[in-house]
Amino acid sequence: MKLIIENDAGTAATAAAQLIAEEIGTHDTPVLGLATGRTMEGIYARLAQAHEQGTLDFSCVTSFNLDEYVGLSAEDPRSYHYYMQDHLFRFVNIDLHRTHLPDGAATDLDAECAAYEAQIARSGGIDLQLLGIGDTGHIGFNEPPSSFDTRTRCVELDEATREQNAAMFGGDPNAVPHEALTMGVGTILDARRLLLVATGPAKAGIVAKALEGPITPEVSASAIRLHKNYVIILDEASAAELSPATLAHAQRNA
Ligand code: GLP
């Protein structure tokens, strides 16, 4: 594991964007796994800025997002399709035909999930998968318990997750869809490299659990410790509950 601790959320986003830009630069046809959520907004803003400054080219990038709410169309402002347009795709020269998210409005959700897995395989697999972490310890929408061999599928969202994501739904957890399509933990572990980013004091407890607690389907983020090539970028606030032993191995960029 490579653990990087930055001063604050801003410098953590800069470090993450830099790592993603480097990854793009090392492949002729990079395949990125993308994530959503507030943590990613600063990262996408920096990638967009690098593109505007002429230092980052997305023309050969293929992307696969982790997840989408069931029942929301791509045009729905609360959907992750919309989020990706709004925060990244419209600012960069990515070919929209090469961007993929599971279709939460599909009539046959199982077929949609199987097709998504097949598309990832056809693209040659994901070079770098970007991950956030939810309050339940989920990566993507892999709520507890999610066994480590799960593939893209329809899951029921925990109440805690609907509460965490309620802001986009007028603050009402009940207005948040009860189901989502998500890459499985197994799908995520198949990526050649993982990058998990967490910032802010609210993430400190779950970050410590994921990095130091048991590796268990009860905390799907703990699965990343089974991967042979993963990087974790935190800020000081989200690293606050890590043990001295873990912190001793961290690269600190304060
Ligand atoms: C959602 C997404 C997760 C993301 C999480 C954290 O639940 N499905 O992939 O990691 O939000 O969001 P935030 O960055 O807003 O804390």
mmCIF file of C-alpha atoms and ligand atoms in Angstrom:
data_model
loop_
_atom_site.group_PDB
_atom_site.id
_atom_site.type_symbol
_atom_site.label_atom_id
_atom_site.label_comp_id
_atom_site.label_asym_id
_atom_site.label_seq_id
_atom_site.Cartn_x
_atom_site.Cartn_y
_atom_site.Cartn_z
ATOM 1 C CA MET A 1 0.000 0.000 0.000
ATOM 2 C CA LYS A 2 1.015 3.554 -0.603
ATOM 3 C CA LEU A 3 -0.592 5.927 1.906
ATOM 4 C CA ILE A 4 -0.309 9.638 1.229
ATOM 5 C CA ILE A 5 -1.543 12.172 3.774
ATOM 6 C CA GLU A 6 -2.044 15.704 2.539
ATOM 7 C CA ASN A 7 -2.696 18.803 4.566
ATOM 8 C CA ASP A 8 -6.302 19.395 3.552
ATOM 9 C CA ALA A 9 -9.002 18.390 1.095
ATOM 10 C CA GLY A 10 -7.670 20.775 -1.543
ATOM 11 C CA THR A 11 -4.133 19.413 -1.565
ATOM 12 C CA ALA A 12 -5.495 15.853 -1.421
ATOM 13 C CA ALA A 13 -7.545 16.580 -4.569
ATOM 14 C CA THR A 14 -4.474 18.033 -6.277
ATOM 15 C CA ALA A 15 -2.412 14.934 -5.446
ATOM 16 C CA ALA A 16 -5.175 12.624 -6.697
ATOM 17 C CA ALA A 17 -5.624 14.589 -9.938
ATOM 18 C CA GLN A 18 -1.877 14.462 -10.523
ATOM 19 C CA LEU A 19 -1.810 10.698 -10.091
ATOM 20 C CA ILE A 20 -4.748 10.288 -12.513
ATOM 21 C CA ALA A 21 -3.074 12.582 -15.048
ATOM 22 C CA GLU A 22 0.131 10.520 -14.795
ATOM 23 C CA GLU A 23 -1.851 7.331 -15.339
ATOM 24 C CA ILE A 24 -3.490 8.816 -18.449
ATOM 25 C CA GLY A 25 -0.041 9.757 -19.715
ATOM 26 C CA THR A 26 1.380 6.258 -19.410
ATOM 27 C CA HIS A 27 -1.139 4.514 -21.708
ATOM 28 C CA ASP A 28 -1.997 4.943 -25.396
ATOM 29 C CA THR A 29 -5.617 4.073 -24.632
ATOM 30 C CA PRO A 30 -6.124 4.558 -20.882
ATOM 31 C CA VAL A 31 -9.161 3.008 -19.233
ATOM 32 C CA LEU A 32 -10.251 4.865 -16.110
ATOM 33 C CA GLY A 33 -12.727 3.750 -13.486
ATOM 34 C CA LEU A 34 -14.491 6.864 -12.196
ATOM 35 C CA ALA A 35 -16.402 7.652 -9.020
ATOM 36 C CA THR A 36 -18.927 10.230 -7.864
ATOM 37 C CA GLY A 37 -19.614 12.064 -4.608
ATOM 38 C CA ARG A 38 -18.473 15.334 -3.091
ATOM 39 C CA THR A 39 -14.910 14.094 -2.552
ATOM 40 C CA MET A 40 -14.455 13.737 -6.307
ATOM 41 C CA GLU A 41 -15.597 17.257 -7.209
ATOM 42 C CA GLY A 42 -12.257 18.901 -6.393
ATOM 43 C CA ILE A 43 -10.385 16.176 -8.276
ATOM 44 C CA TYR A 44 -12.500 16.628 -11.419
ATOM 45 C CA ALA A 45 -12.158 20.421 -11.189
ATOM 46 C CA ARG A 46 -8.378 20.029 -11.231
ATOM 47 C CA LEU A 47 -8.455 17.576 -14.149
ATOM 48 C CA ALA A 48 -10.666 20.010 -16.074
ATOM 49 C CA GLN A 49 -8.252 22.816 -15.273
ATOM 50 C CA ALA A 50 -5.264 20.786 -16.489
ATOM 51 C CA HIS A 51 -7.141 20.124 -19.726
ATOM 52 C CA GLU A 52 -7.948 23.807 -20.147
ATOM 53 C CA GLN A 53 -4.286 24.647 -19.636
ATOM 54 C CA GLY A 54 -3.422 22.227 -22.430
ATOM 55 C CA THR A 55 -1.523 19.731 -20.301
ATOM 56 C CA LEU A 56 -4.042 16.891 -20.239
ATOM 57 C CA ASP A 57 -5.626 15.140 -23.214
ATOM 58 C CA PHE A 58 -8.687 12.935 -22.735
ATOM 59 C CA SER A 59 -9.195 12.085 -26.424
ATOM 60 C CA CYS A 60 -8.032 8.467 -26.010
ATOM 61 C CA VAL A 61 -9.547 7.895 -22.560
ATOM 62 C CA THR A 62 -12.256 5.304 -21.993
ATOM 63 C CA SER A 63 -14.159 5.503 -18.701
ATOM 64 C CA PHE A 64 -16.386 3.273 -16.620
ATOM 65 C CA ASN A 65 -18.210 4.670 -13.607
ATOM 66 C CA LEU A 66 -18.775 2.652 -10.480
ATOM 67 C CA ASP A 67 -22.493 3.032 -10.045
ATOM 68 C CA GLU A 68 -25.869 4.627 -10.750
ATOM 69 C CA TYR A 69 -29.194 4.913 -8.964
ATOM 70 C CA VAL A 70 -31.979 2.661 -10.170
ATOM 71 C CA GLY A 71 -34.881 4.509 -11.776
ATOM 72 C CA LEU A 72 -33.061 7.732 -12.667
ATOM 73 C CA SER A 73 -32.537 8.619 -16.319
ATOM 74 C CA ALA A 74 -29.303 10.151 -17.599
ATOM 75 C CA GLU A 75 -31.061 13.535 -17.892
ATOM 76 C CA ASP A 76 -32.101 13.548 -14.232
ATOM 77 C CA PRO A 77 -29.921 16.144 -12.429
ATOM 78 C CA ARG A 78 -29.676 13.781 -9.445
ATOM 79 C CA SER A 79 -28.271 10.916 -11.515
ATOM 80 C CA TYR A 80 -24.597 10.031 -11.659
ATOM 81 C CA HIS A 81 -24.776 10.327 -15.470
ATOM 82 C CA TYR A 82 -25.663 13.966 -14.967
ATOM 83 C CA TYR A 83 -23.008 14.414 -12.250
ATOM 84 C CA MET A 84 -20.270 13.192 -14.591
ATOM 85 C CA GLN A 85 -21.374 15.558 -17.366
ATOM 86 C CA ASP A 86 -21.630 18.406 -14.937
ATOM 87 C CA HIS A 87 -18.322 17.913 -13.136
ATOM 88 C CA LEU A 88 -16.006 16.468 -15.765
ATOM 89 C CA PHE A 89 -17.137 15.368 -19.220
ATOM 90 C CA ARG A 90 -18.374 18.754 -20.459
ATOM 91 C CA PHE A 91 -15.043 20.375 -19.584
ATOM 92 C CA VAL A 92 -12.683 17.924 -21.312
ATOM 93 C CA ASN A 93 -12.175 16.406 -24.766
ATOM 94 C CA ILE A 94 -13.329 12.915 -23.808
ATOM 95 C CA ASP A 95 -15.253 11.068 -26.542
ATOM 96 C CA LEU A 96 -18.687 10.577 -24.941
ATOM 97 C CA HIS A 97 -19.037 7.269 -26.792
ATOM 98 C CA ARG A 98 -16.167 5.994 -24.690
ATOM 99 C CA THR A 99 -17.781 7.001 -21.372
ATOM 100 C CA HIS A 100 -19.834 4.367 -19.600
ATOM 101 C CA LEU A 101 -22.123 4.265 -16.611
ATOM 102 C CA PRO A 102 -24.581 1.516 -15.761
ATOM 103 C CA ASP A 103 -28.078 2.481 -16.951
ATOM 104 C CA GLY A 104 -30.283 2.692 -13.872
ATOM 105 C CA ALA A 105 -33.327 3.226 -16.080
ATOM 106 C CA ALA A 106 -32.834 -0.030 -18.021
ATOM 107 C CA THR A 107 -35.887 -2.267 -18.159
ATOM 108 C CA ASP A 108 -33.855 -5.432 -17.586
ATOM 109 C CA LEU A 109 -31.398 -4.558 -14.807
ATOM 110 C CA ASP A 110 -29.709 -7.973 -14.725
ATOM 111 C CA ALA A 111 -29.042 -7.820 -18.462
ATOM 112 C CA GLU A 112 -27.713 -4.273 -18.046
ATOM 113 C CA CYS A 113 -25.276 -5.421 -15.332
ATOM 114 C CA ALA A 114 -24.056 -8.365 -17.410
ATOM 115 C CA ALA A 115 -23.594 -6.073 -20.421
ATOM 116 C CA TYR A 116 -21.612 -3.628 -18.283
ATOM 117 C CA GLU A 117 -19.217 -6.348 -17.158
ATOM 118 C CA ALA A 118 -18.817 -7.444 -20.787
ATOM 119 C CA GLN A 119 -18.044 -3.882 -21.882
ATOM 120 C CA ILE A 120 -15.338 -3.544 -19.227
ATOM 121 C CA ALA A 121 -13.819 -6.846 -20.354
ATOM 122 C CA ARG A 122 -13.958 -5.801 -24.038
ATOM 123 C CA SER A 123 -12.101 -2.595 -23.217
ATOM 124 C CA GLY A 124 -9.227 -4.689 -21.820
ATOM 125 C CA GLY A 125 -10.024 -3.967 -18.165
ATOM 126 C CA ILE A 126 -9.588 -0.878 -16.019
ATOM 127 C CA ASP A 127 -6.105 0.631 -15.604
ATOM 128 C CA LEU A 128 -6.901 2.856 -12.633
ATOM 129 C CA GLN A 129 -10.062 2.737 -10.527
ATOM 130 C CA LEU A 130 -10.866 5.851 -8.511
ATOM 131 C CA LEU A 131 -12.777 5.200 -5.264
ATOM 132 C CA GLY A 132 -14.395 7.181 -2.492
ATOM 133 C CA ILE A 133 -15.717 5.666 0.702
ATOM 134 C CA GLY A 134 -19.248 5.843 2.094
ATOM 135 C CA ASP A 135 -20.292 5.998 5.742
ATOM 136 C CA THR A 136 -21.099 2.266 5.665
ATOM 137 C CA GLY A 137 -17.563 1.544 4.408
ATOM 138 C CA HIS A 138 -18.826 0.960 0.886
ATOM 139 C CA ILE A 139 -16.834 1.360 -2.299
ATOM 140 C CA GLY A 140 -19.129 1.982 -5.239
ATOM 141 C CA PHE A 141 -22.447 1.057 -3.656
ATOM 142 C CA ASN A 142 -21.223 -2.231 -2.185
ATOM 143 C CA GLU A 143 -23.182 -2.147 1.036
ATOM 144 C CA PRO A 144 -22.392 -4.565 3.863
ATOM 145 C CA PRO A 145 -22.141 -7.445 3.433
ATOM 146 C CA SER A 146 -20.701 -7.541 -0.096
ATOM 147 C CA SER A 147 -18.580 -10.576 -0.750
ATOM 148 C CA PHE A 148 -15.297 -9.943 -2.479
ATOM 149 C CA ASP A 149 -16.261 -11.898 -5.595
ATOM 150 C CA THR A 150 -19.372 -9.826 -6.357
ATOM 151 C CA ARG A 151 -19.772 -8.449 -9.889
ATOM 152 C CA THR A 152 -21.881 -5.581 -11.268
ATOM 153 C CA ARG A 153 -25.370 -6.018 -9.861
ATOM 154 C CA CYS A 154 -28.433 -4.372 -8.382
ATOM 155 C CA VAL A 155 -28.145 -3.667 -4.637
ATOM 156 C CA GLU A 156 -30.409 -2.255 -1.961
ATOM 157 C CA LEU A 157 -29.036 0.925 -0.397
ATOM 158 C CA ASP A 158 -28.614 1.159 3.368
ATOM 159 C CA GLU A 159 -30.532 3.799 5.236
ATOM 160 C CA ALA A 160 -27.223 5.371 6.306
ATOM 161 C CA THR A 161 -26.230 5.724 2.661
ATOM 162 C CA ARG A 162 -29.559 7.295 1.710
ATOM 163 C CA GLU A 163 -29.040 9.756 4.559
ATOM 164 C CA GLN A 164 -25.476 10.492 3.441
ATOM 165 C CA ASN A 165 -26.631 11.183 -0.111
ATOM 166 C CA ALA A 166 -29.917 12.954 0.726
ATOM 167 C CA ALA A 167 -28.628 16.456 -0.046
ATOM 168 C CA MET A 168 -29.128 15.872 -3.787
ATOM 169 C CA PHE A 169 -32.707 14.793 -3.077
ATOM 170 C CA GLY A 170 -33.963 17.834 -1.206
ATOM 171 C CA GLY A 171 -32.507 16.573 2.087
ATOM 172 C CA ASP A 172 -35.034 13.729 2.322
ATOM 173 C CA PRO A 173 -33.438 10.254 2.689
ATOM 174 C CA ASN A 174 -36.722 8.667 1.593
ATOM 175 C CA ALA A 175 -36.509 10.498 -1.728
ATOM 176 C CA VAL A 176 -33.174 8.772 -2.442
ATOM 177 C CA PRO A 177 -33.706 5.693 -4.631
ATOM 178 C CA HIS A 178 -33.719 2.500 -2.597
ATOM 179 C CA GLU A 179 -31.687 0.585 -5.165
ATOM 180 C CA ALA A 180 -28.599 1.144 -7.289
ATOM 181 C CA LEU A 181 -26.496 -0.651 -9.869
ATOM 182 C CA THR A 182 -22.885 -0.966 -8.805
ATOM 183 C CA MET A 183 -19.697 -2.630 -9.922
ATOM 184 C CA GLY A 184 -19.067 -5.481 -7.509
ATOM 185 C CA VAL A 185 -16.102 -5.706 -5.149
ATOM 186 C CA GLY A 186 -14.685 -8.376 -7.483
ATOM 187 C CA THR A 187 -15.080 -6.046 -10.471
ATOM 188 C CA ILE A 188 -13.227 -3.305 -8.584
ATOM 189 C CA LEU A 189 -10.430 -5.630 -7.454
ATOM 190 C CA ASP A 190 -9.862 -6.614 -11.103
ATOM 191 C CA ALA A 191 -8.669 -3.082 -11.930
ATOM 192 C CA ARG A 192 -4.897 -2.970 -12.341
ATOM 193 C CA ARG A 193 -4.532 -0.117 -9.854
ATOM 194 C CA LEU A 194 -6.822 1.382 -7.210
ATOM 195 C CA LEU A 195 -6.876 4.934 -5.856
ATOM 196 C CA LEU A 196 -9.029 5.582 -2.804
ATOM 197 C CA VAL A 197 -9.511 9.188 -1.714
ATOM 198 C CA ALA A 198 -11.161 10.341 1.522
ATOM 199 C CA THR A 199 -11.246 13.770 3.119
ATOM 200 C CA GLY A 200 -12.807 15.476 6.103
ATOM 201 C CA PRO A 201 -13.337 14.551 9.770
ATOM 202 C CA ALA A 202 -16.582 12.627 9.112
ATOM 203 C CA LYS A 203 -14.555 9.957 7.269
ATOM 204 C CA ALA A 204 -11.932 9.410 10.018
ATOM 205 C CA GLY A 205 -13.744 6.523 11.752
ATOM 206 C CA ILE A 206 -14.613 4.539 8.662
ATOM 207 C CA VAL A 207 -11.155 5.125 7.131
ATOM 208 C CA ALA A 208 -9.509 3.638 10.240
ATOM 209 C CA LYS A 209 -11.910 0.697 10.132
ATOM 210 C CA ALA A 210 -11.227 0.066 6.444
ATOM 211 C CA LEU A 211 -7.439 0.309 6.734
ATOM 212 C CA GLU A 212 -6.849 -1.254 10.154
ATOM 213 C CA GLY A 213 -9.889 -3.359 11.008
ATOM 214 C CA PRO A 214 -10.588 -6.877 9.795
ATOM 215 C CA ILE A 215 -10.670 -7.430 6.033
ATOM 216 C CA THR A 216 -14.324 -8.281 5.797
ATOM 217 C CA PRO A 217 -17.366 -8.112 3.485
ATOM 218 C CA GLU A 218 -18.923 -6.000 6.271
ATOM 219 C CA VAL A 219 -16.614 -3.136 5.186
ATOM 220 C CA SER A 220 -16.205 -3.458 1.455
ATOM 221 C CA ALA A 221 -13.432 -0.813 1.376
ATOM 222 C CA SER A 222 -11.278 -3.171 3.478
ATOM 223 C CA ALA A 223 -11.041 -5.389 0.368
ATOM 224 C CA ILE A 224 -8.660 -2.979 -1.297
ATOM 225 C CA ARG A 225 -5.956 -4.206 1.091
ATOM 226 C CA LEU A 226 -6.029 -7.480 -0.869
ATOM 227 C CA HIS A 227 -4.962 -5.646 -4.040
ATOM 228 C CA LYS A 228 -1.326 -5.632 -5.071
ATOM 229 C CA ASN A 229 -1.266 -2.051 -6.374
ATOM 230 C CA TYR A 230 -3.272 0.501 -4.440
ATOM 231 C CA VAL A 231 -2.813 4.070 -3.328
ATOM 232 C CA ILE A 232 -4.747 5.876 -0.606
ATOM 233 C CA ILE A 233 -4.837 9.656 -0.448
ATOM 234 C CA LEU A 234 -6.218 11.227 2.730
ATOM 235 C CA ASP A 235 -6.155 14.637 4.319
ATOM 236 C CA GLU A 236 -5.109 15.141 7.946
ATOM 237 C CA ALA A 237 -8.757 15.199 9.098
ATOM 238 C CA SER A 238 -9.726 11.849 7.578
ATOM 239 C CA ALA A 239 -6.446 10.286 8.804
ATOM 240 C CA ALA A 240 -7.059 11.426 12.398
ATOM 241 C CA GLU A 241 -8.060 8.021 13.787
ATOM 242 C CA LEU A 242 -5.267 5.965 12.193
ATOM 243 C CA SER A 243 -2.838 4.267 14.556
ATOM 244 C CA PRO A 244 0.773 5.434 14.948
ATOM 245 C CA ALA A 245 1.877 2.179 13.249
ATOM 246 C CA THR A 246 -0.101 3.003 10.093
ATOM 247 C CA LEU A 247 0.920 6.654 10.166
ATOM 248 C CA ALA A 248 4.575 5.624 10.368
ATOM 249 C CA HIS A 249 4.263 4.259 6.827
ATOM 250 C CA ALA A 250 2.528 7.294 5.400
ATOM 251 C CA GLN A 251 4.071 9.807 3.066
ATOM 252 C CA ARG A 252 3.146 13.129 4.649
ATOM 253 C CA ASN A 253 2.896 16.145 2.427
ATOM 254 C CA ALA A 254 2.006 18.820 4.934
HETATM 255 C C1 GLP B 1 -21.727 7.539 -2.936
HETATM 256 C C2 GLP B 1 -21.002 6.772 -4.020
HETATM 257 C C3 GLP B 1 -19.673 6.285 -3.521
HETATM 258 C C4 GLP B 1 -18.916 7.416 -2.857
HETATM 259 C C5 GLP B 1 -19.695 7.923 -1.694
HETATM 260 C C6 GLP B 1 -18.973 8.988 -0.893
HETATM 261 O O1 GLP B 1 -22.326 6.702 -2.010
HETATM 262 N N1 GLP B 1 -21.727 5.666 -4.510
HETATM 263 O O2 GLP B 1 -18.933 5.766 -4.620
HETATM 264 O O3 GLP B 1 -17.671 6.945 -2.425
HETATM 265 O O4 GLP B 1 -20.886 8.450 -2.242
HETATM 266 O O5 GLP B 1 -19.464 10.259 -1.177
HETATM 267 P P1 GLP B 1 -18.852 11.608 -0.666
HETATM 268 O O6 GLP B 1 -17.574 11.813 -1.410
HETATM 269 O O7 GLP B 1 -19.885 12.613 -1.039
HETATM 270 O O8 GLP B 1 -18.631 11.475 0.799
#
